[in-house]
JSON list of C-alpha atoms in Angstrom, two decimals:
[
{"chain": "A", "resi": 1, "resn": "UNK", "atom": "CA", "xyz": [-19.96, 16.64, -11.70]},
{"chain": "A", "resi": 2, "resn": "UNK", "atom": "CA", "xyz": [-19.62, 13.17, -12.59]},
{"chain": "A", "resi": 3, "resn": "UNK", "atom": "CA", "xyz": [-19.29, 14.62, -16.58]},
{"chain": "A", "resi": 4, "resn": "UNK", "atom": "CA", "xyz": [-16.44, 16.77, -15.28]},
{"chain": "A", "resi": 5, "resn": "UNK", "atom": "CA", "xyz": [-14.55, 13.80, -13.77]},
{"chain": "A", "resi": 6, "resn": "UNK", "atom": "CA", "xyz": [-15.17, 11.71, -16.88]},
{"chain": "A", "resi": 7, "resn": "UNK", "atom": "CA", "xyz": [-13.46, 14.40, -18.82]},
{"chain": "A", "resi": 8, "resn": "UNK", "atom": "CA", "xyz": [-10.60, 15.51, -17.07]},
{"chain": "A", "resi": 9, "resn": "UNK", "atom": "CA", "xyz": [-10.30, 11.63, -16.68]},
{"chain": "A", "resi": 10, "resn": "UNK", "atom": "CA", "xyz": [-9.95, 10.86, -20.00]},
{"chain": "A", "resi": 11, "resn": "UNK", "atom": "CA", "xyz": [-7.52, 14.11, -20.69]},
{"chain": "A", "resi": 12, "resn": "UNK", "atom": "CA", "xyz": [-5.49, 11.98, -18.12]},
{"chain": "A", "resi": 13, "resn": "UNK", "atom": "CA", "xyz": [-5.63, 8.79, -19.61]},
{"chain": "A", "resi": 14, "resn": "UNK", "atom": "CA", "xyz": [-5.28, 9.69, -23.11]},
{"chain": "A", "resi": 15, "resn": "UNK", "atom": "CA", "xyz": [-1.91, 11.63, -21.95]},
{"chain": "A", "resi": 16, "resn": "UNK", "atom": "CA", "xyz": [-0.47, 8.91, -20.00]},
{"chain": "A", "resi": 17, "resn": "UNK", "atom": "CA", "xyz": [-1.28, 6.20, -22.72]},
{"chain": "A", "resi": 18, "resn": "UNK", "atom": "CA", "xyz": [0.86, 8.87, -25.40]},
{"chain": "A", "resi": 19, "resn": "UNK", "atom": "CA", "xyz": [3.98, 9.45, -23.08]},
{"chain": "A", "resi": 20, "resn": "UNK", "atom": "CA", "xyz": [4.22, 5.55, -22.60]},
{"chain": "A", "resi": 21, "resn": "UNK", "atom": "CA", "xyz": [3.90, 5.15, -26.63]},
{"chain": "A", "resi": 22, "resn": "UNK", "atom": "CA", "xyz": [6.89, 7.71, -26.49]},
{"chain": "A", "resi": 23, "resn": "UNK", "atom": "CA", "xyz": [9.07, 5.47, -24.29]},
{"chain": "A", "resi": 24, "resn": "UNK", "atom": "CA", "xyz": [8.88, 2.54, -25.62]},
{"chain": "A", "resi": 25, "resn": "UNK", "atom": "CA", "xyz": [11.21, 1.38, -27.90]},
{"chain": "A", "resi": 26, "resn": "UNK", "atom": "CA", "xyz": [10.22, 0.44, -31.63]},
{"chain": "A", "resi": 27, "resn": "UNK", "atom": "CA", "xyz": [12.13, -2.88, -31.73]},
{"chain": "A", "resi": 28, "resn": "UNK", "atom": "CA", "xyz": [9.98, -4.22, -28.11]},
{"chain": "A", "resi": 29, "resn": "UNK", "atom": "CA", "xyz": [7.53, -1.89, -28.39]},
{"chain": "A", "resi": 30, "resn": "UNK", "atom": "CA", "xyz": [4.37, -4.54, -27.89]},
{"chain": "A", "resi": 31, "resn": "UNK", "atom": "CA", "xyz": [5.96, -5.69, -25.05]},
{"chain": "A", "resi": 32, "resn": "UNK", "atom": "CA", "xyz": [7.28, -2.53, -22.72]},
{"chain": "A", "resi": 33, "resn": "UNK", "atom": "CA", "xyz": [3.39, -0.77, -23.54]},
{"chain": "A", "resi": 34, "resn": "UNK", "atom": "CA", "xyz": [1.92, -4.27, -21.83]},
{"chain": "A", "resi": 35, "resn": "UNK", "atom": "CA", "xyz": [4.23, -3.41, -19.25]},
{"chain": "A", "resi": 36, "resn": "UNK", "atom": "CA", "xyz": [3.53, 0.11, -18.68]},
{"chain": "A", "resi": 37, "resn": "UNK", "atom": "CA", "xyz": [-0.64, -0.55, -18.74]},
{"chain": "A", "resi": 38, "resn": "UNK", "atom": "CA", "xyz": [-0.05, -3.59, -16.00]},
{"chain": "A", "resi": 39, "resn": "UNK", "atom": "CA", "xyz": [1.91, -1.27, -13.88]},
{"chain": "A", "resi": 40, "resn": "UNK", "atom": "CA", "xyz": [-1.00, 1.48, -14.38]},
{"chain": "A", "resi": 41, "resn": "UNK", "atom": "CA", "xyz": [-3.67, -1.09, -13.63]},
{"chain": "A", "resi": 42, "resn": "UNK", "atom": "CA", "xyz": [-1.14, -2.25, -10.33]},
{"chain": "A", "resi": 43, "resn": "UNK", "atom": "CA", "xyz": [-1.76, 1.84, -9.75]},
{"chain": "A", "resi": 44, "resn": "UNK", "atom": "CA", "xyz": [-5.27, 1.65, -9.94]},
{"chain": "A", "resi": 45, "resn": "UNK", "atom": "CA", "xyz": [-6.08, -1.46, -7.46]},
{"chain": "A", "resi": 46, "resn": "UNK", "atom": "CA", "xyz": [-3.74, -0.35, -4.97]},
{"chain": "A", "resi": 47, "resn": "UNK", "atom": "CA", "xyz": [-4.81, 3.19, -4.63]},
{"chain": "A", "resi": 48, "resn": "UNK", "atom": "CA", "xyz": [-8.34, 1.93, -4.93]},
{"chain": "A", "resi": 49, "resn": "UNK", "atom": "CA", "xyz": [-7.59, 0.30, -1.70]},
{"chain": "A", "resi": 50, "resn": "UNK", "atom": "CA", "xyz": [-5.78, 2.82, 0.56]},
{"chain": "A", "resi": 51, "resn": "UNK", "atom": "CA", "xyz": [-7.67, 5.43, -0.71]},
{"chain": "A", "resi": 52, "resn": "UNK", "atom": "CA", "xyz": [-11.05, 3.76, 0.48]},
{"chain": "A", "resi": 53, "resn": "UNK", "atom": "CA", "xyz": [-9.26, 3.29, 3.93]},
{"chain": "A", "resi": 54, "resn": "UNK", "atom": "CA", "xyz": [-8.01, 6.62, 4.29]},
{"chain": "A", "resi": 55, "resn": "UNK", "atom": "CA", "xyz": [-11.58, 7.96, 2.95]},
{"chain": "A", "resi": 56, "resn": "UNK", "atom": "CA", "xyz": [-13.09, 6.72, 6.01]},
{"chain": "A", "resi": 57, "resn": "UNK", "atom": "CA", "xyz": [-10.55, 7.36, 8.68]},
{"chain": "A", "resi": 58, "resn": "UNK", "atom": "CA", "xyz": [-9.95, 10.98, 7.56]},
{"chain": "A", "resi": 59, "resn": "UNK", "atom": "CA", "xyz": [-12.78, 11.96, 5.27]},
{"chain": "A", "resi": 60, "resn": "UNK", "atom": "CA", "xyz": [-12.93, 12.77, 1.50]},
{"chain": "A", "resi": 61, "resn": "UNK", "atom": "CA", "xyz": [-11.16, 16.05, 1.53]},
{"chain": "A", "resi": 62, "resn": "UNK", "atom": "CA", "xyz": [-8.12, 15.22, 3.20]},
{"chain": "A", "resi": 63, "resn": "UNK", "atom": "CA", "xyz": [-8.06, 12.07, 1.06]},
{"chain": "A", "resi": 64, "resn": "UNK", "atom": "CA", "xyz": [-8.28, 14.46, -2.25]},
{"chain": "A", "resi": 65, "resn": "UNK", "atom": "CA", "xyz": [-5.75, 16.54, -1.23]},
{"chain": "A", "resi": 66, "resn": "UNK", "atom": "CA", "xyz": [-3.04, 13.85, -0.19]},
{"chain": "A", "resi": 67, "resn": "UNK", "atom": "CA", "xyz": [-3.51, 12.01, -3.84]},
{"chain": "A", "resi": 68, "resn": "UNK", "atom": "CA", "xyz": [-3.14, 15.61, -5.51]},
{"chain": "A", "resi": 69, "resn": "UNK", "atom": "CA", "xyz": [0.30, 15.94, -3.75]},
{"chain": "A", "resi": 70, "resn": "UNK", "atom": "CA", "xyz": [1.43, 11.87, -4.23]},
{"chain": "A", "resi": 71, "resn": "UNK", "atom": "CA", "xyz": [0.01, 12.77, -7.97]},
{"chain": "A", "resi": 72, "resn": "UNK", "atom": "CA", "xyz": [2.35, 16.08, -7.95]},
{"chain": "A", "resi": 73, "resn": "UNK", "atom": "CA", "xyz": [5.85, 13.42, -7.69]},
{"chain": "A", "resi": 74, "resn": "UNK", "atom": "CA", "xyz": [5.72, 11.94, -10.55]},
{"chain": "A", "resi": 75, "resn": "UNK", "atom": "CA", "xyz": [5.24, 15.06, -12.49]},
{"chain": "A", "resi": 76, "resn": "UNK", "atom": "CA", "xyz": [8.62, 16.03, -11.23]},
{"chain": "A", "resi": 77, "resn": "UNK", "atom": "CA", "xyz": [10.42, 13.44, -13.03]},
{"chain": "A", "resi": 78, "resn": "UNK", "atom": "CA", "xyz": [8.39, 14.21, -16.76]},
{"chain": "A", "resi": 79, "resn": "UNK", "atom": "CA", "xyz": [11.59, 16.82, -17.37]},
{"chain": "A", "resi": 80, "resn": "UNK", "atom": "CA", "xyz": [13.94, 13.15, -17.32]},
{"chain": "A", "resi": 81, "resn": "UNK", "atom": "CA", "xyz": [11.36, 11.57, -19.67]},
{"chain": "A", "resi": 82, "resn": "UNK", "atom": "CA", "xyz": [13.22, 11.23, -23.43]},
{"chain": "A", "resi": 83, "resn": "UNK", "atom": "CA", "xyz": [11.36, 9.48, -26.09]},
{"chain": "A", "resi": 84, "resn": "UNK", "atom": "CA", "xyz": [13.98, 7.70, -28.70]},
{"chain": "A", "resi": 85, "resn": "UNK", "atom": "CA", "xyz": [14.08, 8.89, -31.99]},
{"chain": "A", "resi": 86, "resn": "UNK", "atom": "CA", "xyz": [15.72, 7.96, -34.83]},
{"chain": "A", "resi": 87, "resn": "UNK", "atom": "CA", "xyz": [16.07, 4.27, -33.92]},
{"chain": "A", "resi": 88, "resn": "UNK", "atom": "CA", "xyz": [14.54, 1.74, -36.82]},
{"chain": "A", "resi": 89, "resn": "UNK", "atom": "CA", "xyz": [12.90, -0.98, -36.07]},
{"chain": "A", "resi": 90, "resn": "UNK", "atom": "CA", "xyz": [14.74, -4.87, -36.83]},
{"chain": "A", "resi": 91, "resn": "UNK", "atom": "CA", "xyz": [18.21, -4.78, -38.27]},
{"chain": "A", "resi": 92, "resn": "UNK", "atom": "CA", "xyz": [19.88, -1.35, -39.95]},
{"chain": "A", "resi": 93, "resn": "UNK", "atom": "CA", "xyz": [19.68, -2.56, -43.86]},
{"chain": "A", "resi": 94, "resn": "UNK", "atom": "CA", "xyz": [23.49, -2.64, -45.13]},
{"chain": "A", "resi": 95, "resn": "UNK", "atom": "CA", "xyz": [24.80, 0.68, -46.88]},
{"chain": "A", "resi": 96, "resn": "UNK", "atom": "CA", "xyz": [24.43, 0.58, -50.77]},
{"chain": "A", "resi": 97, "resn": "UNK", "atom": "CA", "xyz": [27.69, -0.17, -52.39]},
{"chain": "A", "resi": 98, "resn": "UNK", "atom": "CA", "xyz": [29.44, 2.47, -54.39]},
{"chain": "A", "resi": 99, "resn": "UNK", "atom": "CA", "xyz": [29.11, 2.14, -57.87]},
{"chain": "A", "resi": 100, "resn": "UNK", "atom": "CA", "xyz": [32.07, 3.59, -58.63]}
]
């Protein structure tokens, strides 16, 4: 089972890492991806925490199936997601001058 998680784990990761590649913006692009992985390591600590809580209180089932439907929101949004395109990084290089 624990294989299984690791997989399906790592489907998840790899996915989220390439849709946050896809966001960012060429000319920052070092800087909004540091941004993106502190906010998904912010994720990761906090749900670590209520998750634990709520693990105990209400047991491991009920705890699975209220992070499947938090997990469902943001999966919503993904049709509002647009990666740019066509934008070069630095400054646009002037426009050859006509030789004739």
């Amino acid at each position: 089972m624990s294989l299984v998680y690791s997989f399906f784990s790592g489907l998840i990761s790899g996915t989220n890492i390439a849709v946050f590649m896809g966001l960012t913006s060429p000319l920052v692009a070092a800087t909004q991806f540091s941004g993106y992985m502190a906010l998904r390591n912010l994720t990761y600590t906090y749900s670590s925490a209520w998750q634990g809580r709520h693990a105990e209180l209400h047991g491991y089932l009920a705890t699975l199936r209220l992070d499947a439907w938090i997990a469902f929101l943001p999966i919503l949004l993904i049709p509002f997601l647009k990666p740019r395109r066509g934008e070069t990084p630095g400054p646009a290089a002037p426009a050859p001058a006509d030789p004739a």
